[in-house]
Amino acid sequence: DAMVIQNPRYQVTQFGKPVTLSCSQTLNHNVMYWYQQKSSQAPKLLFHYYDKDFNNEADTPDNFQSRRPNTSFCFLDIRSPGLGDAAMYLCATSRQPYYEQYFGPGTRLTVT
Amino acid sequence: AQKVTQAQTEISVVEKEDVTLDCVYETRDTTYYLFWYKQPPSGELVFLIRRNSFDEQNEISGRYSWNFQKSTSSFNFTITASQVVDSAVYFCALSEIIQGAQKLVFGQGTRLTINP
């Protein structure tokens, strides 16, 4: 039944050690999004893919990259995690613009 | 710029009480969409409702109802006969289309606690 799957649910990485978070979907949606959510804050959009077109938010640090090898999968790469990157990372999908977004359960990243 | 304000940071009520979560938005767009999402302690954002700017009909879904008023730029959410399982953070969001895809502008969220 899971529609948007994120792995792992919890990730611990060391300061400066690259980490990759994954997201997959069974909905065949065109758009995939990555959000960062820090404690007691609203989700903040990092970037999104509309099909193969990548769109970066202006204030997303260069440290964050993304890949979408096919419709179903999308990855978030953090090249050199800092302590300030500790957060919940949420993946979402939508069929088309203006449609509702469906979120995965999130990956909670801890940086030690 | 688009903005969503949820003035109530936290609300705490006793089970079976009715509770209304307020949402006020700002936009220059004539066509836009409004959403409510629920985030339980598990962390996943759960979609509740989507409403477009041309549809001001109120919506009811079980114990949930939504009141959309363009005149006051508000999209309030009411839970009737609240239950402990309703405890969560609720986010109101406004959409804008950027480069062909939708960007959600979220309010800061309202933490709702339903006490038994």
Coordinates of C-alpha atoms in Angstrom, one line a residue:
Chain A
D1 CA 0.0 0.0 0.0
A2 CA 2.9 2.3 0.6
M3 CA 2.9 5.0 -2.1
V4 CA 5.9 7.1 -1.3
I5 CA 8.7 5.2 0.4
Q6 CA 11.8 6.7 2.0
N7 CA 14.9 4.9 3.0
P8 CA 16.3 4.8 5.5
R9 CA 13.9 6.2 8.1
Y10 CA 16.8 7.1 10.4
Q11 CA 20.3 8.0 9.2
V12 CA 23.3 8.9 11.3
T13 CA 26.3 10.4 9.6
Q14 CA 29.5 12.0 10.6
F15 CA 30.3 15.6 10.1
G16 CA 31.6 16.0 6.5
K17 CA 30.8 12.4 5.5
P18 CA 28.7 12.2 2.3
V19 CA 25.2 10.7 2.7
T20 CA 22.5 9.8 0.3
L21 CA 18.8 9.6 1.1
S22 CA 16.4 7.8 -1.2
C23 CA 12.8 8.1 -2.2
S24 CA 10.7 5.9 -4.4
Q25 CA 7.1 6.1 -5.5
T26 CA 4.5 3.7 -6.9
L27 CA 2.1 6.5 -8.0
N28 CA 3.8 7.2 -11.4
H29 CA 3.7 10.9 -10.6
N30 CA 5.5 13.4 -12.7
V31 CA 6.8 15.6 -10.0
M32 CA 9.0 14.7 -7.1
Y33 CA 10.0 17.1 -4.3
W34 CA 12.5 17.2 -1.5
Y35 CA 11.8 19.2 1.6
Q36 CA 13.9 19.9 4.7
Q37 CA 12.1 20.2 8.0
K38 CA 13.8 21.3 11.2
S39 CA 12.3 20.9 14.6
S40 CA 9.1 22.9 15.1
Q41 CA 9.3 24.5 11.7
A42 CA 7.4 24.2 8.5
P43 CA 8.8 22.1 5.7
K44 CA 11.2 24.0 3.4
L45 CA 11.4 23.1 -0.3
L46 CA 15.0 22.3 -1.4
F47 CA 14.3 21.3 -5.0
H48 CA 12.0 19.4 -7.3
Y49 CA 11.9 17.4 -10.5
Y50 CA 9.2 17.9 -13.1
D51 CA 9.8 14.8 -15.1
K52 CA 13.5 15.0 -15.8
D53 CA 13.7 18.8 -15.4
F54 CA 15.5 19.7 -12.2
N55 CA 14.6 22.9 -10.4
N56 CA 16.6 24.2 -7.5
E57 CA 15.4 26.7 -4.9
A58 CA 17.5 29.8 -4.9
D59 CA 18.5 29.4 -1.3
T60 CA 19.3 25.7 -1.3
P61 CA 23.0 25.3 -0.4
D62 CA 25.3 23.8 -3.1
N63 CA 26.0 21.1 -0.5
F64 CA 22.7 19.5 -1.5
Q65 CA 22.3 17.7 -4.8
S66 CA 19.6 15.5 -6.3
R67 CA 19.3 12.8 -8.9
R68 CA 16.3 11.3 -10.5
P69 CA 17.4 8.3 -12.6
N70 CA 13.8 7.3 -13.5
T71 CA 10.2 8.2 -12.8
S72 CA 10.0 6.1 -9.6
F73 CA 13.2 7.1 -7.8
C74 CA 14.8 10.3 -6.5
F75 CA 17.9 10.7 -4.4
L76 CA 19.1 13.5 -2.1
D77 CA 22.8 13.7 -1.8
I78 CA 24.4 15.8 0.9
R79 CA 28.1 16.1 0.0
S80 CA 29.5 17.4 3.3
P81 CA 26.9 17.3 6.0
G82 CA 27.3 20.0 8.7
L83 CA 25.7 20.0 12.1
G84 CA 23.1 22.4 10.8
D85 CA 21.9 19.9 8.3
A86 CA 20.4 17.7 10.9
A87 CA 16.7 17.6 10.1
M88 CA 13.8 15.5 8.8
Y89 CA 14.0 15.2 5.0
L90 CA 10.6 14.7 3.4
C91 CA 10.0 13.5 -0.2
A92 CA 6.8 14.2 -1.9
T93 CA 5.2 13.6 -5.3
S94 CA 2.3 15.1 -7.2
R95 CA 0.7 14.0 -10.5
Q96 CA 0.7 17.4 -12.0
P97 CA 1.1 21.0 -10.9
Y98 CA -1.8 22.2 -8.7
Y99 CA -2.5 18.7 -7.5
E100 CA -2.0 17.7 -4.0
Q101 CA 1.4 16.4 -2.9
Y102 CA 1.8 13.0 -1.3
F103 CA 4.5 12.8 1.3
G104 CA 6.7 9.9 2.4
P105 CA 7.4 9.1 6.0
G106 CA 10.6 11.1 6.0
T107 CA 14.2 10.3 6.9
R108 CA 15.5 11.8 10.1
L109 CA 19.1 12.7 9.7
T110 CA 21.5 13.1 12.6
V111 CA 25.0 14.5 12.1
T112 CA 27.6 13.7 14.7
Chain B
A1 CA 5.1 37.4 -2.1
Q2 CA 2.9 34.6 -1.0
K3 CA 2.4 34.1 2.7
V4 CA 0.4 31.9 5.0
T5 CA -0.2 32.8 8.6
Q6 CA -1.4 30.3 11.3
A7 CA -1.6 32.6 14.3
Q8 CA -2.3 29.7 16.8
T9 CA 1.0 28.1 17.6
E10 CA -0.5 25.6 20.0
I11 CA -4.1 24.6 21.0
S12 CA -5.0 22.2 23.7
V13 CA -8.6 21.0 24.2
V14 CA -10.4 18.2 26.0
E15 CA -11.6 15.3 24.0
K16 CA -15.1 15.8 22.4
E17 CA -14.7 19.5 22.2
D18 CA -14.9 21.3 18.8
V19 CA -11.8 23.1 17.7
T20 CA -11.1 25.5 14.9
L21 CA -7.6 26.1 13.4
D22 CA -7.2 29.4 11.7
C23 CA -5.4 30.1 8.4
V24 CA -5.0 33.4 6.7
Y25 CA -3.1 33.8 3.4
E26 CA -1.8 36.4 1.1
T27 CA -1.4 36.1 -2.6
R28 CA -1.6 38.3 -5.7
D29 CA -2.6 35.4 -7.9
T30 CA -6.2 35.1 -9.1
T31 CA -5.9 31.3 -9.4
Y32 CA -4.4 29.5 -6.5
Y33 CA -4.9 26.4 -4.4
L34 CA -5.1 26.0 -0.6
F35 CA -4.3 22.8 1.3
W36 CA -4.4 21.4 4.8
Y37 CA -1.9 18.7 5.9
K38 CA -1.7 16.8 9.2
Q39 CA 1.6 15.8 10.7
P40 CA 1.2 13.2 13.5
P41 CA 4.2 12.4 15.7
S42 CA 5.4 9.8 13.3
G43 CA 6.4 12.6 11.0
E44 CA 4.6 11.9 7.8
L45 CA 2.6 14.7 6.3
V46 CA -0.9 13.5 5.5
F47 CA -3.0 15.3 2.9
L48 CA -6.4 16.4 4.1
I49 CA -7.9 18.8 1.5
R50 CA -7.2 20.8 -1.6
R51 CA -9.4 23.8 -2.5
N52 CA -9.1 26.0 -5.5
S53 CA -9.7 29.7 -5.4
F54 CA -12.8 29.6 -7.5
D55 CA -14.6 27.2 -5.2
E56 CA -15.8 28.8 -2.0
Q57 CA -18.1 26.1 -1.0
N58 CA -17.5 24.8 2.4
E59 CA -16.5 21.2 2.7
I60 CA -17.3 18.6 5.2
S61 CA -15.7 15.2 5.6
G62 CA -16.8 13.3 8.6
R63 CA -15.8 15.2 11.7
Y64 CA -13.7 17.6 9.6
S65 CA -15.0 20.8 7.9
W66 CA -13.3 23.6 6.1
N67 CA -14.5 27.2 5.7
F68 CA -13.0 29.1 2.8
Q69 CA -13.7 32.9 2.6
K70 CA -12.0 34.8 -0.2
S71 CA -13.2 38.1 1.2
T72 CA -11.1 37.6 4.4
S73 CA -8.4 35.5 2.7
S74 CA -9.1 32.7 5.2
F75 CA -9.3 29.0 5.0
N76 CA -10.2 27.7 8.5
F77 CA -10.4 24.1 9.6
T78 CA -12.8 22.8 12.2
I79 CA -12.7 19.4 14.0
T80 CA -16.0 18.5 15.6
A81 CA -16.0 16.2 18.6
S82 CA -12.3 15.9 18.7
Q83 CA -10.5 12.7 19.5
V84 CA -7.1 11.9 21.0
V85 CA -6.0 10.6 17.5
D86 CA -6.5 14.1 16.2
S87 CA -3.4 15.2 18.1
A88 CA -0.9 16.4 15.6
V89 CA 0.6 19.5 13.9
Y90 CA -1.6 20.9 11.2
F91 CA -0.2 22.9 8.4
C92 CA -2.1 25.2 6.0
A93 CA -0.4 25.7 2.7
L94 CA -0.8 27.9 -0.4
S95 CA 0.4 26.9 -3.8
E96 CA 2.3 28.8 -6.4
I97 CA 3.5 27.5 -9.7
I98 CA 7.2 27.9 -10.4
Q99 CA 8.7 26.5 -13.6
G100 CA 5.9 24.2 -14.2
A101 CA 5.6 22.7 -10.8
Q102 CA 3.8 23.5 -7.7
K103 CA 5.6 25.0 -4.7
L104 CA 3.8 24.9 -1.4
V105 CA 4.1 27.8 0.9
F106 CA 3.4 26.5 4.4
G107 CA 2.2 28.3 7.4
Q108 CA 4.2 27.7 10.6
G109 CA 1.8 25.0 11.8
T110 CA -0.6 24.7 14.7
R111 CA 0.2 22.0 17.3
L112 CA -3.1 20.5 18.4
T113 CA -3.3 18.4 21.6
I114 CA -6.4 16.6 22.5
N115 CA -6.5 15.5 26.1
P116 CA -8.5 12.5 27.2

